[in-house]
Amino acid sequence: MDTMMTGKFYLSALLSLFLCAPAFATTIYKWVDENGVTHYSQEKPPEAKTEKLYSEDIEQKKVGFTAPKVVEKQGEQKSEAALAAEAINEKDKAQAKAICENAKHQLNVLETHTRLTRKNEENGEMVRMTEEDRQSEIAAQKQRIKLFCGK
């Protein structure tokens, strides 16, 4: 019988703890500084213009996802690289074809090899290419292929 009474005591103590949880709500102060920035804090700010909020009154938002903003295109504006590529494509077809073939070759090398080195322009030493640099170069070569190969 003692264990049953002890179990009931612990259960009632646990239930009362859960029911009293809203009493432990935190006071949050909200204010806007002279630069127009909104601040939230548990400590009262030195200014008198504050709004007192309680943590249970604040609507909780989902964490970890921000929907992408849709940007409307206002007409197709070409970049400097696109304009330069158009000029080369119009004036010198052989040069455009050479740039296209070179870009395809470079892209093939970048996509099939992960441990690449390149020459450091400052001291002439060979330096291993980081994955970030490799991905950046892959994007650049794909852009060149798009501009010079017509794909």
Coordinates of N, CA and C in Angstrom, one line a residue:
M1 N 0.8 -1.2 0.0 CA 0.0 0.0 0.0 C 0.8 1.3 0.0
D2 N 2.0 1.2 0.7 CA 2.8 2.4 0.7 C 3.3 2.8 -0.7
T3 N 3.7 1.8 -1.5 CA 4.2 2.2 -2.8 C 3.1 2.8 -3.7
M4 N 1.8 2.3 -3.5 CA 0.7 2.9 -4.2 C 0.5 4.3 -3.8
M5 N 0.6 4.6 -2.5 CA 0.4 6.0 -2.0 C 1.5 6.9 -2.5
T6 N 2.7 6.4 -2.5 CA 3.8 7.1 -3.0 C 3.7 7.4 -4.5
G7 N 3.3 6.5 -5.2 CA 3.1 6.7 -6.7 C 2.0 7.7 -6.9
K8 N 0.9 7.7 -6.2 CA -0.2 8.7 -6.3 C 0.4 10.1 -6.0
F9 N 1.2 10.1 -4.9 CA 1.7 11.4 -4.5 C 2.6 12.0 -5.6
Y10 N 3.5 11.2 -6.2 CA 4.4 11.7 -7.3 C 3.5 12.1 -8.5
L11 N 2.5 11.3 -8.8 CA 1.7 11.6 -10.0 C 0.9 12.9 -9.7
S12 N 0.4 13.2 -8.5 CA -0.3 14.4 -8.3 C 0.7 15.6 -8.3
A13 N 1.9 15.4 -7.8 CA 2.9 16.4 -7.8 C 3.3 16.8 -9.2
L14 N 3.4 15.8 -10.1 CA 3.8 16.0 -11.5 C 2.7 16.7 -12.2
L15 N 1.4 16.3 -12.0 CA 0.3 17.0 -12.6 C 0.2 18.5 -12.2
S16 N 0.4 18.7 -10.9 CA 0.3 20.1 -10.4 C 1.5 21.0 -11.0
L17 N 2.6 20.4 -11.3 CA 3.7 21.1 -11.9 C 3.4 21.5 -13.3
F18 N 2.7 20.5 -14.1 CA 2.3 20.9 -15.4 C 1.2 21.9 -15.5
L19 N 0.3 21.8 -14.5 CA -0.8 22.8 -14.5 C -0.3 24.2 -14.1
C20 N 0.8 24.3 -13.4 CA 1.3 25.6 -12.9 C 2.3 26.2 -13.9
A21 N 2.6 25.5 -15.0 CA 3.6 26.0 -15.9 C 3.3 27.3 -16.5
P22 N 2.0 27.7 -16.8 CA 1.7 29.0 -17.3 C 2.1 30.1 -16.3
A23 N 2.1 29.8 -15.0 CA 2.5 30.8 -14.0 C 4.0 31.2 -14.1
F24 N 4.8 30.4 -14.8 CA 6.2 30.7 -15.0 C 6.5 31.4 -16.2
A25 N 5.5 32.0 -16.9 CA 5.7 32.7 -18.1 C 6.6 33.9 -18.0
T26 N 7.4 34.1 -19.0 CA 8.4 35.2 -19.0 C 7.8 36.5 -19.5
T27 N 8.2 37.6 -18.8 CA 7.8 38.9 -19.3 C 8.8 39.3 -20.4
I28 N 8.3 39.8 -21.5 CA 9.2 40.2 -22.6 C 8.8 41.7 -22.9
Y29 N 9.8 42.5 -23.0 CA 9.6 43.9 -23.3 C 10.0 44.1 -24.8
K30 N 9.1 45.0 -25.4 CA 9.3 45.3 -26.9 C 9.4 46.8 -27.0
W31 N 10.4 47.2 -27.7 CA 10.6 48.7 -27.9 C 11.3 48.9 -29.3
V32 N 11.1 50.1 -29.8 CA 11.8 50.6 -31.0 C 12.8 51.6 -30.7
D33 N 14.0 51.5 -31.1 CA 15.1 52.4 -30.8 C 15.0 53.6 -31.7
E34 N 15.9 54.6 -31.6 CA 15.9 55.8 -32.4 C 16.2 55.6 -33.8
N35 N 16.7 54.4 -34.2 CA 17.0 54.1 -35.6 C 15.8 53.3 -36.2
G36 N 14.8 53.1 -35.5 CA 13.6 52.4 -36.0 C 13.7 50.9 -35.9
V37 N 14.7 50.3 -35.2 CA 14.9 48.9 -35.0 C 14.1 48.4 -33.9
T38 N 13.3 47.3 -34.1 CA 12.4 46.8 -33.0 C 13.3 45.8 -32.2
H39 N 13.2 45.9 -30.9 CA 14.0 45.0 -30.0 C 13.0 44.3 -29.1
Y40 N 13.4 43.0 -28.7 CA 12.7 42.2 -27.8 C 13.7 41.8 -26.7
S41 N 13.3 41.9 -25.4 CA 14.3 41.6 -24.4 C 13.5 41.2 -23.1
Q42 N 14.1 40.4 -22.3 CA 13.5 40.0 -21.0 C 13.9 41.1 -19.9
E43 N 14.9 41.9 -20.2 CA 15.3 43.0 -19.3 C 14.6 44.3 -19.8
K44 N 14.2 45.0 -18.8 CA 13.5 46.3 -19.1 C 14.5 47.3 -19.7
P45 N 14.2 47.9 -20.8 CA 15.1 48.8 -21.4 C 15.1 50.1 -20.6
P46 N 16.1 51.0 -20.8 CA 16.2 52.2 -20.1 C 15.1 53.2 -20.5
E47 N 14.6 53.1 -21.8 CA 13.6 54.0 -22.2 C 12.2 53.7 -21.6
A48 N 11.3 54.6 -21.5 CA 10.0 54.4 -20.9 C 9.0 53.9 -21.9
K49 N 9.2 54.1 -23.2 CA 8.3 53.7 -24.2 C 8.4 52.3 -24.6
T50 N 7.9 51.4 -23.7 CA 8.0 50.0 -24.0 C 6.6 49.3 -24.0
E51 N 6.5 48.2 -24.6 CA 5.3 47.5 -24.6 C 5.6 46.2 -23.9
K52 N 4.8 45.8 -22.9 CA 5.0 44.6 -22.1 C 4.2 43.5 -22.7
L53 N 5.0 42.4 -23.0 CA 4.4 41.2 -23.6 C 4.6 40.1 -22.7
Y54 N 3.8 39.0 -22.8 CA 4.1 37.8 -22.0 C 4.3 36.7 -23.0
S55 N 5.2 35.8 -22.7 CA 5.7 34.8 -23.6 C 4.6 33.9 -24.1
E56 N 3.6 33.6 -23.2 CA 2.5 32.7 -23.7 C 1.5 33.5 -24.7
D57 N 1.6 34.8 -24.7 CA 0.8 35.6 -25.7 C 1.4 35.7 -27.1
I58 N 2.7 35.4 -27.2 CA 3.4 35.6 -28.5 C 3.1 34.4 -29.3
E59 N 2.6 34.6 -30.6 CA 2.3 33.6 -31.5 C 3.7 32.9 -32.0
Q60 N 3.7 31.6 -31.8 CA 5.0 31.0 -32.2 C 5.0 30.7 -33.7
K61 N 6.1 30.9 -34.3 CA 6.3 30.7 -35.8 C 7.1 29.4 -36.0
K62 N 6.9 28.9 -37.2 CA 7.7 27.7 -37.6 C 9.1 28.1 -37.7
V63 N 10.0 27.3 -37.3 CA 11.4 27.6 -37.3 C 12.1 26.9 -38.5
G64 N 13.0 27.5 -39.2 CA 13.8 26.8 -40.2 C 13.4 26.9 -41.6
F65 N 12.3 27.7 -41.9 CA 11.9 27.8 -43.3 C 11.4 29.2 -43.6
T66 N 11.9 29.8 -44.6 CA 11.5 31.1 -45.1 C 11.1 30.9 -46.6
A67 N 9.9 31.2 -46.9 CA 9.5 31.0 -48.3 C 10.2 32.0 -49.2
P68 N 10.6 31.5 -50.4 CA 11.4 32.4 -51.3 C 10.4 33.5 -51.8
K69 N 11.0 34.6 -52.0 CA 10.3 35.8 -52.6 C 10.4 35.7 -54.1
V70 N 9.2 35.9 -54.7 CA 9.2 35.9 -56.2 C 9.5 37.3 -56.7
V71 N 10.5 37.4 -57.6 CA 11.0 38.6 -58.1 C 10.4 38.7 -59.6
E72 N 9.7 39.8 -59.8 CA 9.2 39.9 -61.2 C 10.3 40.5 -62.1
K73 N 10.4 39.9 -63.3 CA 11.4 40.3 -64.2 C 10.8 41.5 -65.0
Q74 N 11.6 42.5 -65.1 CA 11.1 43.7 -65.8 C 11.8 43.8 -67.2
G75 N 11.6 42.9 -68.0 CA 12.3 42.9 -69.3 C 13.6 42.2 -69.1
E76 N 14.0 41.5 -70.2 CA 15.3 40.8 -70.2 C 16.4 41.7 -70.4
Q77 N 17.2 41.9 -69.3 CA 18.4 42.8 -69.4 C 19.6 41.8 -69.5
K78 N 20.5 42.0 -70.4 CA 21.6 41.1 -70.6 C 22.8 41.7 -69.8
S79 N 23.6 40.7 -69.3 CA 24.8 41.1 -68.5 C 25.9 41.5 -69.5
E80 N 26.9 42.0 -68.9 CA 28.1 42.4 -69.7 C 28.7 41.2 -70.4
A81 N 28.7 40.1 -69.7 CA 29.3 38.9 -70.3 C 28.5 38.4 -71.5
A82 N 27.1 38.5 -71.3 CA 26.3 38.1 -72.4 C 26.4 39.0 -73.6
L83 N 26.6 40.3 -73.4 CA 26.8 41.2 -74.5 C 28.1 41.0 -75.2
A84 N 29.2 40.7 -74.4 CA 30.5 40.4 -75.0 C 30.5 39.1 -75.8
A85 N 29.7 38.1 -75.3 CA 29.6 36.8 -76.0 C 28.9 37.0 -77.3
E86 N 27.9 37.8 -77.3 CA 27.1 38.1 -78.5 C 28.1 38.7 -79.6
A87 N 28.9 39.7 -79.1 CA 29.8 40.4 -80.0 C 30.8 39.4 -80.6
I88 N 31.4 38.5 -79.8 CA 32.3 37.5 -80.3 C 31.6 36.5 -81.2
N89 N 30.4 36.1 -80.9 CA 29.7 35.2 -81.7 C 29.4 35.8 -83.1
E90 N 29.2 37.1 -83.2 CA 28.9 37.7 -84.4 C 30.1 38.0 -85.3
K91 N 31.2 38.4 -84.6 CA 32.4 38.8 -85.3 C 33.3 37.7 -85.7
D92 N 33.5 36.7 -84.8 CA 34.5 35.7 -85.0 C 34.0 34.3 -84.6
K93 N 33.4 33.6 -85.5 CA 32.8 32.3 -85.3 C 33.8 31.3 -84.8
A94 N 35.0 31.4 -85.4 CA 36.1 30.4 -85.0 C 36.5 30.6 -83.5
Q95 N 36.6 31.8 -83.1 CA 36.9 32.1 -81.7 C 35.8 31.6 -80.8
A96 N 34.5 31.9 -81.1 CA 33.4 31.5 -80.3 C 33.4 29.9 -80.2
K97 N 33.7 29.2 -81.3 CA 33.7 27.8 -81.3 C 34.8 27.3 -80.4
A98 N 36.0 27.9 -80.4 CA 37.1 27.5 -79.6 C 36.8 27.7 -78.1
I99 N 36.1 28.9 -77.8 CA 35.7 29.1 -76.4 C 34.7 28.1 -76.0
C100 N 33.8 27.7 -76.8 CA 32.8 26.7 -76.5 C 33.5 25.3 -76.3
E101 N 34.4 24.9 -77.1 CA 35.0 23.6 -76.9 C 35.9 23.6 -75.7
N102 N 36.6 24.7 -75.4 CA 37.4 24.8 -74.2 C 36.5 24.7 -72.9
A103 N 35.4 25.4 -73.0 CA 34.5 25.4 -71.8 C 33.9 24.0 -71.6
K104 N 33.6 23.3 -72.7 CA 33.1 21.9 -72.5 C 34.2 21.0 -71.9
H105 N 35.4 21.2 -72.4 CA 36.5 20.4 -71.9 C 36.8 20.7 -70.4
Q106 N 36.8 21.9 -70.0 CA 37.0 22.3 -68.6 C 35.9 21.8 -67.7
L107 N 34.7 21.9 -68.2 CA 33.5 21.4 -67.4 C 33.6 19.9 -67.2
N108 N 34.1 19.1 -68.3 CA 34.2 17.7 -68.1 C 35.3 17.4 -67.1
V109 N 36.4 18.1 -67.1 CA 37.5 17.9 -66.1 C 37.0 18.2 -64.7
L110 N 36.3 19.3 -64.6 CA 35.8 19.7 -63.2 C 34.8 18.7 -62.7
E111 N 33.9 18.2 -63.6 CA 32.9 17.3 -63.1 C 33.4 15.9 -62.8
T112 N 34.4 15.5 -63.5 CA 34.9 14.1 -63.3 C 36.1 14.0 -62.3
H113 N 36.7 15.1 -61.9 CA 37.8 15.0 -61.0 C 37.4 15.9 -59.8
T114 N 37.7 15.4 -58.6 CA 37.4 16.2 -57.4 C 38.6 16.7 -56.7
R115 N 39.8 16.2 -57.0 CA 41.0 16.6 -56.4 C 41.9 17.3 -57.4
L116 N 41.6 18.6 -57.6 CA 42.3 19.3 -58.6 C 43.2 20.3 -58.0
T117 N 44.3 20.7 -58.7 CA 45.2 21.7 -58.2 C 45.3 22.8 -59.3
R118 N 45.7 24.0 -58.8 CA 45.9 25.1 -59.8 C 47.1 25.9 -59.3
K119 N 47.6 26.6 -60.2 CA 48.8 27.4 -59.9 C 48.4 28.7 -59.2
N120 N 49.1 29.0 -58.1 CA 48.8 30.2 -57.3 C 49.6 31.4 -58.1
E121 N 48.8 32.4 -58.5 CA 49.4 33.5 -59.3 C 50.4 34.3 -58.6
E122 N 50.3 34.4 -57.2 CA 51.2 35.2 -56.4 C 52.6 34.6 -56.3
N123 N 52.6 33.3 -55.9 CA 53.9 32.7 -55.7 C 54.3 31.5 -56.6
G124 N 53.4 31.2 -57.5 CA 53.7 30.1 -58.5 C 53.5 28.7 -58.0
E125 N 53.2 28.5 -56.7 CA 53.0 27.2 -56.1 C 51.7 26.5 -56.6
M126 N 51.7 25.2 -56.6 CA 50.4 24.5 -56.9 C 49.6 24.4 -55.6
V127 N 48.3 24.7 -55.7 CA 47.4 24.8 -54.5 C 46.2 23.9 -54.9
R128 N 45.8 23.1 -53.9 CA 44.6 22.3 -54.1 C 43.3 23.1 -54.2
M129 N 42.5 22.9 -55.1 CA 41.2 23.6 -55.3 C 40.2 23.1 -54.3
T130 N 39.6 24.1 -53.6 CA 38.5 23.7 -52.7 C 37.3 23.3 -53.4
E131 N 36.4 22.6 -52.7 CA 35.1 22.2 -53.3 C 34.3 23.4 -53.7
E132 N 34.3 24.4 -52.9 CA 33.6 25.7 -53.2 C 34.1 26.3 -54.5
D133 N 35.4 26.4 -54.6 CA 36.0 26.9 -55.9 C 35.7 26.0 -57.1
R134 N 35.7 24.7 -56.9 CA 35.3 23.8 -58.0 C 33.9 24.0 -58.4
Q135 N 33.0 24.1 -57.5 CA 31.6 24.4 -57.8 C 31.4 25.7 -58.5
S136 N 32.1 26.7 -58.1 CA 32.1 28.0 -58.7 C 32.6 28.0 -60.2
E137 N 33.6 27.2 -60.4 CA 34.2 27.1 -61.7 C 33.2 26.3 -62.6
I138 N 32.6 25.3 -62.1 CA 31.6 24.5 -62.8 C 30.5 25.4 -63.3
A139 N 30.0 26.3 -62.4 CA 28.9 27.2 -62.8 C 29.4 28.2 -63.9
A140 N 30.7 28.6 -63.7 CA 31.2 29.6 -64.7 C 31.3 28.9 -66.1
Q141 N 31.8 27.6 -66.1 CA 31.9 26.9 -67.4 C 30.6 26.6 -68.0
K142 N 29.6 26.3 -67.2 CA 28.2 26.1 -67.7 C 27.7 27.4 -68.4
Q143 N 28.0 28.5 -67.7 CA 27.6 29.8 -68.3 C 28.3 30.1 -69.6
R144 N 29.6 29.8 -69.7 CA 30.3 30.0 -71.0 C 29.7 29.1 -72.1
I145 N 29.4 27.9 -71.7 CA 28.8 26.9 -72.7 C 27.4 27.5 -73.2
K146 N 26.7 28.0 -72.2 CA 25.4 28.6 -72.6 C 25.6 29.8 -73.5
L147 N 26.6 30.6 -73.3 CA 26.8 31.9 -74.0 C 27.4 31.6 -75.4
F148 N 28.4 30.6 -75.5 CA 29.1 30.4 -76.7 C 28.7 29.2 -77.5
C149 N 28.0 28.3 -76.9 CA 27.6 27.1 -77.6 C 26.2 27.1 -78.1
G150 N 25.5 28.1 -77.6 CA 24.1 28.2 -77.9 C 23.2 27.2 -77.3
K151 N 23.6 26.7 -76.1 CA 22.8 25.7 -75.4 C 22.3 26.3 -74.1

